[in-house]
Coordinates of C-alpha atoms in Angstrom, one line a residue:
M234 CA 0.0 0.0 0.0
A235 CA 3.1 2.2 0.3
A236 CA 3.0 3.0 -3.4
A237 CA -0.3 4.7 -3.0
I238 CA 1.0 7.3 -0.5
V239 CA 1.4 10.7 -2.0
A240 CA 2.7 12.7 1.0
G241 CA 2.2 13.5 4.7
V242 CA -0.4 16.0 5.7
G243 CA 1.3 18.7 7.7
A244 CA -1.6 21.1 8.4
V245 CA -5.3 21.5 7.9
G246 CA -6.1 21.6 4.2
A247 CA -2.3 21.5 3.2
V248 CA -0.2 18.6 2.0
A249 CA 3.4 18.6 3.3
T250 CA 6.0 16.8 1.2
G251 CA 8.5 14.4 2.9
V252 CA 11.0 11.7 2.3
I253 CA 9.8 8.3 3.3
G254 CA 12.3 5.5 3.6
A255 CA 15.4 7.5 2.8
T256 CA 18.5 5.6 3.7
T257 CA 22.3 6.0 4.3
T258 CA 25.0 4.3 2.2
D259 CA 24.8 1.2 4.3
G260 CA 21.1 0.9 3.7
R261 CA 19.9 2.1 7.1
P262 CA 17.8 5.3 7.6
S263 CA 19.7 8.4 8.6
A264 CA 19.1 9.8 12.0
A265 CA 17.8 13.0 10.5
E266 CA 15.3 11.1 8.3
R267 CA 14.4 8.4 10.7
P268 CA 10.6 8.8 11.3
A269 CA 9.4 9.7 14.8
T270 CA 6.5 7.8 16.3
A271 CA 3.5 8.6 18.3
T272 CA 0.5 6.8 19.7
V273 CA -3.2 7.1 19.0
D274 CA -4.7 8.8 22.0
R275 CA -8.2 9.1 23.4
V276 CA -8.7 12.8 24.1
T277 CA -11.1 15.7 24.2
L278 CA -10.5 18.2 21.4
V279 CA -11.6 21.8 21.9
R280 CA -11.6 24.2 19.0
S281 CA -11.2 27.8 20.3
Q282 CA -9.7 31.1 19.8
T283 CA -8.6 33.8 22.3
V284 CA -9.4 37.4 21.3
P285 CA -9.4 40.7 23.1
G286 CA -12.7 42.1 24.4
T287 CA -14.2 44.8 26.6
L288 CA -16.3 44.4 29.7
G289 CA -19.0 47.0 30.3
Y290 CA -22.7 47.7 30.4
G291 CA -23.1 47.8 26.6
V292 CA -24.0 50.6 24.2
A293 CA -25.7 53.6 25.9
T294 CA -28.8 54.9 24.2
S295 CA -30.4 58.3 24.6
V296 CA -33.7 59.1 26.3
E297 CA -35.3 62.3 24.9
H298 CA -38.5 64.1 25.9
P299 CA -40.6 64.7 22.8
S300 CA -41.3 68.2 21.6
L301 CA -45.0 68.2 21.8
G302 CA -45.5 71.9 22.3
G303 CA -45.6 73.0 18.7
Q304 CA -43.9 73.7 15.5
S305 CA -41.5 76.3 14.3
A306 CA -43.1 79.1 12.3
G307 CA -39.7 80.3 11.1
G308 CA -37.7 83.3 12.1
Q309 CA -35.5 83.9 15.0
T310 CA -36.0 86.3 17.9
G311 CA -34.2 89.6 17.4
A312 CA -31.7 91.0 19.8
G313 CA -34.1 92.9 21.9
S314 CA -37.5 92.9 23.5
T315 CA -40.6 95.0 23.8
G316 CA -40.6 98.7 24.6
A317 CA -39.0 100.2 27.6
G318 CA -42.0 101.7 29.3
A319 CA -43.5 100.4 32.5
T320 CA -46.7 98.4 32.2
G321 CA -49.5 97.9 34.7
G322 CA -48.0 95.1 36.8
G323 CA -44.6 94.2 35.6
Q324 CA -41.8 95.7 33.5
T325 CA -41.0 94.6 30.0
G326 CA -37.3 94.1 29.4
G327 CA -35.5 96.2 26.8
G328 CA -35.4 96.0 23.0
Q329 CA -37.9 94.8 20.5
T330 CA -38.9 91.6 18.8
G331 CA -37.3 91.0 15.4
G332 CA -38.0 88.2 12.9
G333 CA -40.9 86.0 12.6
P334 CA -44.7 86.5 13.0
T335 CA -46.5 86.7 16.3
A336 CA -50.1 85.8 17.2
G337 CA -52.0 88.9 18.1
G338 CA -49.2 91.2 16.8
Q339 CA -47.7 91.0 13.4
T340 CA -43.9 91.7 13.2
V341 CA -43.2 94.5 10.7
E342 CA -39.6 95.1 9.8
G343 CA -38.2 93.8 13.0
Q344 CA -40.6 95.3 15.5
T345 CA -43.9 94.3 16.9
G346 CA -46.7 95.9 15.0
G347 CA -49.7 95.1 17.2
K348 CA -52.6 94.0 15.1
Q349 CA -54.9 94.0 18.0
S350 CA -57.8 91.6 18.0
V351 CA -61.0 92.7 19.7
G352 CA -63.7 90.2 19.7
G353 CA -62.1 88.2 16.9
R354 CA -61.4 91.2 14.6
T355 CA -58.6 93.6 14.1
A356 CA -59.2 96.8 16.0
G357 CA -56.0 98.6 14.9
G358 CA -53.4 98.7 12.3
Q359 CA -49.7 97.9 12.5
T360 CA -47.0 99.7 14.4
G361 CA -44.4 101.0 12.1
G362 CA -41.3 103.1 13.0
G363 CA -42.2 103.1 16.7
S364 CA -45.5 105.0 16.4
T365 CA -49.0 103.8 17.1
G366 CA -51.3 103.9 14.1
G367 CA -55.0 103.5 13.5
G368 CA -56.6 103.7 16.9
Q369 CA -60.2 102.5 16.5
A370 CA -62.9 103.5 18.9
V371 CA -65.0 100.5 20.0
G372 CA -68.1 101.4 21.9
G373 CA -66.9 104.8 23.2
S374 CA -66.0 108.3 22.3
T375 CA -62.6 109.8 21.7
G376 CA -61.7 112.6 24.1
G377 CA -58.7 115.0 23.8
G378 CA -56.7 112.9 21.5
S379 CA -54.3 115.2 19.7
T380 CA -51.4 114.1 17.7
G381 CA -47.8 115.3 18.1
G382 CA -45.5 114.2 15.3
G383 CA -48.3 112.4 13.4
S384 CA -48.0 109.4 15.6
T385 CA -51.4 108.8 17.0
V386 CA -54.7 109.2 15.2
G387 CA -57.0 109.6 18.1
G388 CA -57.0 107.5 21.3
S389 CA -59.8 104.9 21.3
T390 CA -61.7 103.8 24.3
V391 CA -63.7 100.7 25.4
G392 CA -66.7 101.5 27.4
G393 CA -65.6 105.0 28.4
S394 CA -64.0 108.2 27.2
S395 CA -60.4 108.9 26.9
G396 CA -59.0 111.6 29.2
G397 CA -56.2 113.8 28.0
G398 CA -54.5 111.2 25.8
Q399 CA -51.8 113.1 23.9
A400 CA -49.2 111.4 21.8
V401 CA -45.8 113.1 21.5
G402 CA -43.4 111.8 18.8
G403 CA -45.0 108.4 18.6
Q404 CA -45.1 107.9 22.4
T405 CA -48.1 108.0 24.7
A406 CA -47.6 110.7 27.2
G407 CA -50.1 109.6 29.8
G408 CA -53.5 109.0 28.3
Q409 CA -55.5 107.4 31.0
T410 CA -58.7 105.6 30.3
V411 CA -61.7 106.8 32.2
G412 CA -64.2 104.0 32.8
G413 CA -62.2 101.5 30.8
S414 CA -60.4 98.4 31.8
S415 CA -56.8 99.7 31.5
G416 CA -54.7 99.7 34.7
G417 CA -53.4 103.1 34.1
G418 CA -50.2 102.0 32.4
Q419 CA -48.0 104.6 31.0
T420 CA -45.7 103.8 28.1
S421 CA -42.6 105.7 27.1
G422 CA -39.8 105.1 24.6
G423 CA -41.6 102.9 22.0
P424 CA -44.5 100.8 21.2
T425 CA -45.7 98.0 23.4
G426 CA -45.4 94.7 21.6
G427 CA -48.4 92.4 21.7
G428 CA -50.5 94.3 24.2
Q429 CA -51.2 97.1 21.7
T430 CA -51.8 100.5 23.2
V431 CA -53.7 102.8 20.8
G432 CA -53.7 106.3 22.2
G433 CA -52.8 105.2 25.7
Q434 CA -55.6 102.7 25.8
T435 CA -55.7 98.9 25.9
L436 CA -58.4 97.6 23.6
G437 CA -60.5 94.9 25.2
G438 CA -57.9 93.9 27.7
Q439 CA -56.3 91.6 25.1
V440 CA -52.6 91.4 25.3
A441 CA -50.5 89.1 23.1
G442 CA -47.0 89.6 24.4
G443 CA -47.3 89.3 28.2
Q444 CA -50.4 87.5 27.3
T445 CA -53.7 88.2 29.2
V446 CA -57.0 86.6 28.4
S447 CA -60.2 88.4 29.2
G448 CA -58.8 90.4 32.0
S449 CA -57.9 93.9 33.2
S450 CA -54.7 94.9 31.5
G451 CA -52.6 98.0 31.7
G452 CA -50.7 98.4 28.5
G453 CA -49.7 94.8 28.4
Q454 CA -49.6 93.9 32.1
A455 CA -47.5 91.0 33.1
V456 CA -48.4 89.8 36.5
G457 CA -46.0 87.4 38.2
G458 CA -43.0 87.7 35.9
A459 CA -41.0 90.1 33.9
A460 CA -41.1 89.9 30.1
G461 CA -37.7 89.4 28.7
G462 CA -38.0 89.5 24.9
G463 CA -41.4 88.2 23.9
Q464 CA -41.2 84.4 24.0
T465 CA -43.2 82.8 26.7
I466 CA -41.6 79.6 27.8
S467 CA -43.9 78.1 30.3
G468 CA -46.2 80.7 31.4
Q469 CA -49.8 80.3 30.5
T470 CA -52.5 83.1 30.6
A471 CA -55.3 82.6 33.0
G472 CA -57.9 85.1 34.2
G473 CA -56.3 88.2 32.9
Q474 CA -52.7 87.7 34.1
T475 CA -49.6 85.8 33.2
A476 CA -49.5 82.8 35.4
G477 CA -45.9 83.1 36.3
G478 CA -44.2 82.8 33.0
Q479 CA -41.0 84.6 32.1
S480 CA -40.4 85.6 28.5
A481 CA -37.1 84.9 27.0
G482 CA -36.4 84.7 23.3
G483 CA -38.9 84.5 20.6
P484 CA -42.6 85.2 20.3
T485 CA -45.4 82.9 21.3
V486 CA -47.8 81.8 18.6
G487 CA -50.6 80.0 20.4
G488 CA -48.3 77.5 22.0
Q489 CA -46.1 77.3 18.9
S490 CA -42.7 78.8 18.5
A491 CA -42.2 81.5 15.9
G492 CA -38.6 81.8 16.8
G493 CA -37.3 78.5 15.7
R494 CA -37.4 76.7 19.0
R495 CA -40.1 74.9 20.8
V496 CA -42.4 76.7 23.2
D497 CA -44.2 74.7 25.8
R498 CA -47.9 74.6 25.9
Q499 CA -50.7 73.2 28.0
I500 CA -52.3 70.2 26.5
A501 CA -56.0 69.3 26.5
D502 CA -55.8 66.8 29.5
G503 CA -54.2 69.4 31.8
Q504 CA -50.8 67.7 31.8
T505 CA -47.9 69.8 30.5
A506 CA -46.5 68.2 27.4
G507 CA -43.4 70.4 27.5
G508 CA -43.0 72.0 30.9
R509 CA -39.8 71.8 32.9
L510 CA -37.8 68.9 34.3
T511 CA -38.3 68.8 38.0
W512 CA -36.6 65.5 38.9
L513 CA -33.8 63.4 37.4
P514 CA -32.2 60.1 38.5
A515 CA -28.6 59.8 39.5
P516 CA -26.0 58.1 37.2
G517 CA -25.8 54.4 38.1
A518 CA -29.4 54.3 39.2
V519 CA -31.5 51.3 38.0
V520 CA -35.0 52.0 36.7
E521 CA -37.5 49.2 36.6
R522 CA -41.0 48.8 35.2
G523 CA -43.4 51.4 36.4
K524 CA -40.8 53.5 38.1
P525 CA -40.1 57.1 37.1
V526 CA -37.4 57.8 34.5
Y527 CA -37.7 61.5 35.2
A528 CA -40.4 64.0 36.1
V529 CA -41.9 67.0 34.3
D530 CA -43.7 69.6 36.3
E531 CA -43.6 67.1 39.2
H532 CA -45.4 64.5 37.1
P533 CA -43.4 61.2 36.9
V534 CA -42.7 59.8 33.4
P535 CA -42.5 56.0 34.1
L536 CA -40.7 53.1 32.3
L537 CA -42.7 50.5 30.4
Y538 CA -41.1 47.3 29.1
G539 CA -41.5 46.6 25.4
S540 CA -40.1 47.2 21.9
T541 CA -42.7 49.5 20.4
P542 CA -42.5 53.1 21.5
L543 CA -45.5 55.3 22.4
Y544 CA -45.7 57.3 19.2
R545 CA -49.3 58.5 19.5
D546 CA -52.0 59.4 22.1
L547 CA -53.8 56.1 22.8
S548 CA -57.5 56.2 23.7
A549 CA -60.5 53.9 23.4
D550 CA -61.1 51.9 20.1
M551 CA -57.5 52.2 18.9
D552 CA -55.4 49.2 17.8
G553 CA -51.7 48.5 17.4
Q554 CA -48.6 47.0 18.9
D555 CA -48.2 50.1 21.1
V556 CA -51.6 49.1 22.7
R557 CA -50.3 45.7 23.5
V558 CA -47.2 47.2 25.2
V559 CA -49.4 49.3 27.4
E560 CA -51.7 46.4 28.3
D561 CA -48.8 44.0 28.9
N562 CA -47.3 46.5 31.4
L563 CA -50.6 47.3 33.1
A564 CA -51.2 43.6 33.7
A565 CA -47.6 43.1 35.0
L566 CA -48.2 46.0 37.4
G567 CA -51.3 44.3 38.7
Y568 CA -54.1 46.2 37.0
T569 CA -57.1 44.3 35.7
G570 CA -60.4 44.8 33.8
F571 CA -59.1 44.4 30.3
T572 CA -57.8 41.7 27.9
V573 CA -54.2 41.9 26.9
D574 CA -54.3 42.2 23.1
D575 CA -53.9 44.9 20.4
H576 CA -57.2 46.7 21.1
Y577 CA -57.5 49.7 23.5
T578 CA -60.9 49.3 25.1
S579 CA -62.8 51.4 27.7
G580 CA -61.5 48.8 30.2
T581 CA -58.0 49.6 29.2
A582 CA -58.7 53.3 29.6
D583 CA -60.1 52.7 33.1
A584 CA -57.0 50.8 34.1
V585 CA -54.8 53.6 32.7
R586 CA -56.8 56.1 34.9
K587 CA -56.2 54.0 38.0
W588 CA -52.5 53.8 37.2
Q589 CA -52.4 57.5 36.6
R590 CA -54.1 58.2 39.9
D591 CA -51.5 56.0 41.6
L592 CA -48.7 57.9 39.9
G593 CA -50.2 61.2 41.0
I594 CA -50.8 62.5 37.5
P595 CA -54.0 63.6 35.8
D596 CA -56.2 60.6 35.3
T597 CA -57.2 61.1 31.7
G598 CA -57.2 57.5 30.5
I599 CA -55.0 58.6 27.6
L600 CA -51.4 57.6 27.2
G601 CA -48.9 58.7 24.6
P602 CA -45.5 60.4 23.9
G603 CA -44.0 62.2 26.8
R604 CA -46.1 60.3 29.4
A605 CA -44.0 57.1 29.5
V606 CA -40.7 55.7 28.1
V607 CA -40.5 52.2 26.5
A608 CA -37.3 50.1 26.8
P609 CA -36.6 46.3 26.4
G610 CA -36.2 45.9 30.2
A611 CA -34.8 47.5 33.3
R612 CA -32.2 50.2 32.5
R613 CA -29.1 51.6 34.2
V614 CA -28.6 55.3 34.0
A615 CA -25.2 55.9 32.4
A616 CA -25.2 59.7 32.3
V617 CA -27.7 62.6 32.9
A618 CA -27.8 65.1 30.0
A619 CA -30.1 67.7 31.6
V620 CA -30.6 69.6 34.8
P621 CA -33.7 70.3 36.9
G622 CA -35.5 73.4 35.8
R623 CA -34.6 73.1 32.1
A624 CA -37.3 73.0 29.5
A625 CA -38.3 69.4 29.0
A626 CA -37.3 69.0 25.4
G627 CA -34.5 67.0 23.8
P628 CA -32.0 64.7 25.5
V629 CA -32.6 63.9 29.1
L630 CA -30.3 61.1 29.9
T631 CA -28.5 58.0 28.5
W632 CA -28.8 54.5 29.8
T633 CA -27.8 50.9 29.2
G634 CA -28.8 47.5 30.3
T635 CA -28.4 46.5 33.9
E636 CA -26.0 43.6 33.4
R637 CA -22.4 43.7 32.4
T638 CA -21.6 42.2 29.0
V639 CA -18.5 41.6 26.9
A640 CA -18.1 43.1 23.5
V641 CA -15.7 41.7 20.9
D642 CA -14.7 43.0 17.5
L643 CA -14.0 39.6 16.0
N644 CA -11.8 39.4 12.9
V645 CA -13.8 37.8 10.1
Q646 CA -11.3 35.0 9.7
Y647 CA -12.7 33.6 12.9
E648 CA -16.3 34.1 11.9
D649 CA -17.0 30.4 11.9
L650 CA -16.1 30.2 15.5
V651 CA -19.3 32.0 16.7
Q652 CA -23.0 31.5 16.5
I653 CA -25.8 32.4 18.9
G654 CA -25.2 30.3 22.0
T655 CA -21.4 29.7 21.5
T656 CA -19.8 29.4 24.9
A657 CA -16.7 31.3 25.9
T658 CA -14.4 32.0 28.9
V659 CA -13.7 35.5 30.0
K660 CA -10.4 36.3 31.7
L661 CA -10.5 39.4 33.9
P662 CA -7.5 41.7 34.6
D663 CA -6.9 40.1 38.0
G664 CA -6.8 36.6 36.4
T665 CA -10.1 35.3 37.5
T666 CA -12.4 33.8 34.9
A667 CA -16.2 33.8 34.1
E668 CA -18.2 31.7 31.7
A669 CA -20.1 33.6 28.9
R670 CA -22.1 32.9 25.9
V671 CA -22.8 34.7 22.6
T672 CA -26.1 36.5 22.5
D673 CA -25.7 38.8 19.5
I674 CA -23.7 38.9 16.3
G675 CA -23.7 42.0 14.2
T676 CA -22.8 42.6 10.6
A677 CA -19.1 42.6 9.5
A678 CA -17.6 46.0 8.9
S679 CA -14.3 47.0 7.4
A680 CA -11.7 48.3 9.8
P681 CA -10.6 51.9 9.4
P682 CA -7.3 52.7 7.6
G683 CA -4.4 51.7 9.7
A684 CA -6.4 49.2 11.9
G685 CA -5.8 45.5 12.0
N686 CA -2.5 43.8 11.2
G687 CA -1.5 46.2 8.5
R688 CA -2.4 49.2 6.6
P689 CA -3.9 49.0 3.1
A690 CA -2.0 50.8 0.3
E691 CA -3.1 54.3 -0.4
G692 CA -6.2 54.4 -2.7
T693 CA -7.1 50.8 -1.8
S694 CA -9.9 49.5 0.4
A695 CA -9.3 47.6 3.7
R696 CA -8.2 44.1 3.3
P697 CA -10.9 41.4 3.9
Q698 CA -9.0 40.0 6.9
D699 CA -9.2 43.5 8.5
A700 CA -13.0 43.4 8.6
T701 CA -14.4 42.8 12.0
L702 CA -17.6 41.3 13.3
P703 CA -19.2 42.8 16.4
V704 CA -20.1 40.1 18.9
V705 CA -21.8 40.5 22.3
L706 CA -21.5 37.9 25.1
A707 CA -23.7 37.7 28.2
V708 CA -22.2 36.6 31.5
P709 CA -24.8 34.7 33.5
Q710 CA -22.9 34.7 36.8
Q711 CA -22.5 38.5 37.3
D712 CA -20.9 38.0 40.7
R713 CA -17.9 36.3 39.0
L714 CA -17.1 39.7 37.5
G715 CA -16.4 41.2 40.9
R716 CA -16.3 45.0 41.1
F717 CA -15.1 45.5 37.5
Q718 CA -17.5 47.9 35.8
A719 CA -15.5 48.4 32.6
A720 CA -12.2 46.7 31.8
P721 CA -10.3 45.0 29.0
V722 CA -10.6 41.2 29.1
E723 CA -9.5 38.2 27.1
V724 CA -12.2 36.1 25.6
T725 CA -11.6 32.4 24.6
L726 CA -14.3 31.4 22.2
V727 CA -15.1 27.7 22.2
A728 CA -16.4 26.9 18.7
E729 CA -16.6 23.1 19.0
T730 CA -15.8 20.4 21.5
R731 CA -15.2 16.7 20.7
S732 CA -15.1 14.5 23.7
N733 CA -13.6 11.0 24.0
V734 CA -12.3 10.8 20.4
L735 CA -9.1 9.2 19.0
A736 CA -6.5 11.6 17.8
V737 CA -3.0 11.6 16.3
P738 CA -0.5 14.4 15.4
I739 CA -1.5 16.1 12.2
N740 CA 1.8 15.1 10.6
A741 CA 0.9 11.4 11.0
L742 CA -1.9 11.8 8.5
V743 CA -0.9 10.9 4.9
A744 CA -2.9 11.4 1.7
L745 CA -3.6 8.4 -0.6
R746 CA -3.2 8.7 -4.3
E747 CA -6.6 7.1 -4.9
G748 CA -8.2 9.6 -2.4
G749 CA -8.7 9.7 1.3
Y750 CA -6.2 9.5 4.2
A751 CA -4.3 6.9 6.1
I752 CA -1.9 6.6 9.0
E753 CA 1.2 4.4 9.0
V754 CA 1.3 1.9 11.9
V755 CA 4.8 1.2 13.1
G756 CA 5.9 -2.1 11.6
T757 CA 7.4 -5.1 13.3
G758 CA 10.1 -5.8 10.7
P759 CA 13.6 -4.4 10.5
P760 CA 14.2 -0.7 10.7
G761 CA 13.3 1.1 7.5
S762 CA 10.9 -1.6 6.3
P763 CA 7.5 -0.4 5.1
G764 CA 4.9 -0.2 7.7
D765 CA 1.2 -0.9 7.7
Y766 CA -1.0 1.9 6.2
R767 CA -4.5 2.0 7.6
P768 CA -7.2 4.2 6.1
V769 CA -8.8 6.8 8.5
T770 CA -11.5 9.4 8.4
P771 CA -10.2 12.7 9.8
G772 CA -12.4 14.8 12.0
M773 CA -11.6 18.0 13.9
F774 CA -8.2 19.6 13.5
V775 CA -7.0 21.6 16.5
N776 CA -3.7 22.5 18.2
G777 CA -1.6 20.3 16.0
R778 CA -3.8 17.2 16.4
V779 CA -6.5 15.6 14.3
E780 CA -9.4 13.4 15.2
V781 CA -9.2 10.0 13.4
S782 CA -11.6 7.1 13.1
G783 CA -11.6 3.8 11.2
P784 CA -12.2 0.1 11.6
D785 CA -8.6 -0.8 12.4
I786 CA -7.8 2.2 14.6
A787 CA -7.6 1.8 18.3
Q788 CA -6.2 3.6 21.3
G789 CA -2.5 3.0 22.0
L790 CA -1.6 2.1 18.4
A791 CA 1.9 3.3 17.5
V792 CA 2.0 5.4 14.3
V793 CA 4.8 6.9 12.2
V794 CA 5.2 10.7 12.3
P795 CA 7.4 11.8 9.4
R796 CA 9.9 14.5 10.2

């Protein structure tokens, strides 16, 4: 059978040439060419690869409070605010509004022009060049309204006569309304933006800048806060006075921002959709189902488990996966009276109301964006991106999972080593080990220039062997990780294990001319005499050994290993 031998196999998938039976001049094999021997052993073969990895809490994701308050109407707020004169209850801060439109006062060439609405119609004109124009009398007579500098065309009154209203150079010099609803406000130095004063008189008590609704106003009276430029950020108007809002920035357009940034508004159910952040968790805190992620206007925004976010306001007779998320969580939190499915029923709404009452928020039975946060499970706060008191819009915090995992950028040449469930051993910096298993395998990506074992030539793409495969491994026994929160580790990936198999050195394997493989059993004849070649079926190759099997192969059999 020796004539059928082609060569010895020296490695996986490679055939190594060798001299078999070479002899010295006296016919005996030379020492250098005399074959070595080995035995067929019964062993456990483990195919693995050790690669670097990183221990940590995984990739951090951002939590953002949605901008429900409105839309941008274009235009930025100019470098100033409304006029410098004192109003009835507060003082408007310097400068004037420049840029986009306002509601209740049209901006004209960078300044507020005060198209005043009285009973749903325009009572005046626009302010241009700092002067008041087009005062219209509504239900009253004009008294003493003379013009100085062509600024005011008569002071108009509401329910009374105007007393001594004289305009000098576009400014109202003290026209006080007799029998009207004005609070006696005196303006000086320019027009009042929003709360339009026509001849020293507020028409209808309606003010659009320091916004009052159906109340007694003195030239744009802001009660409870100073106006700082026209843009109301969380103040609402209630009963004729500003409810505590400060103005800063751009104009308010019915709850929408005309200055390019969101302006908070009060939503229909009474809960503030924008509002201000009033509580934030500490970094490292763990948030579980039903617990608050953060709070807006002292209303907690709780965590729900699931994969579909709350992208709309849910109410009775609505269907979808977001409904199932809500009902799954309500059931897990102990609420009843509904069936967990994709349909939002009146029973679901009742359960939501009970939950909302327990949370201390308005019990509307409606749930939607900004009222809860959805995540796959419990989360650990990685970092806080906001501060209490800030407007509740945009990034609030980042978070991760609650268990430490190991991330590996695996070179694609080892791609066949991993699949979901592949086991591994993680070696920590202090030498201790922990068992792990593959839970996620990403998509291979090319390494950046200069990464990997070499650098591609200029103008060429990364070499295939430089591409890496992101792999994530879970560590079931978290206590084995000790106090390490983030650390470099060594990961030994175990791709395959073959227990209780027969194996020989790879170099003992020879290829047959007619196909297949064999091993040469050490002969019993004189040195250099041909041995006995027995066919084998090779199995796993690992660490210089190969699994073999065949009808005439047994443990302890001595085989030839060519040098």
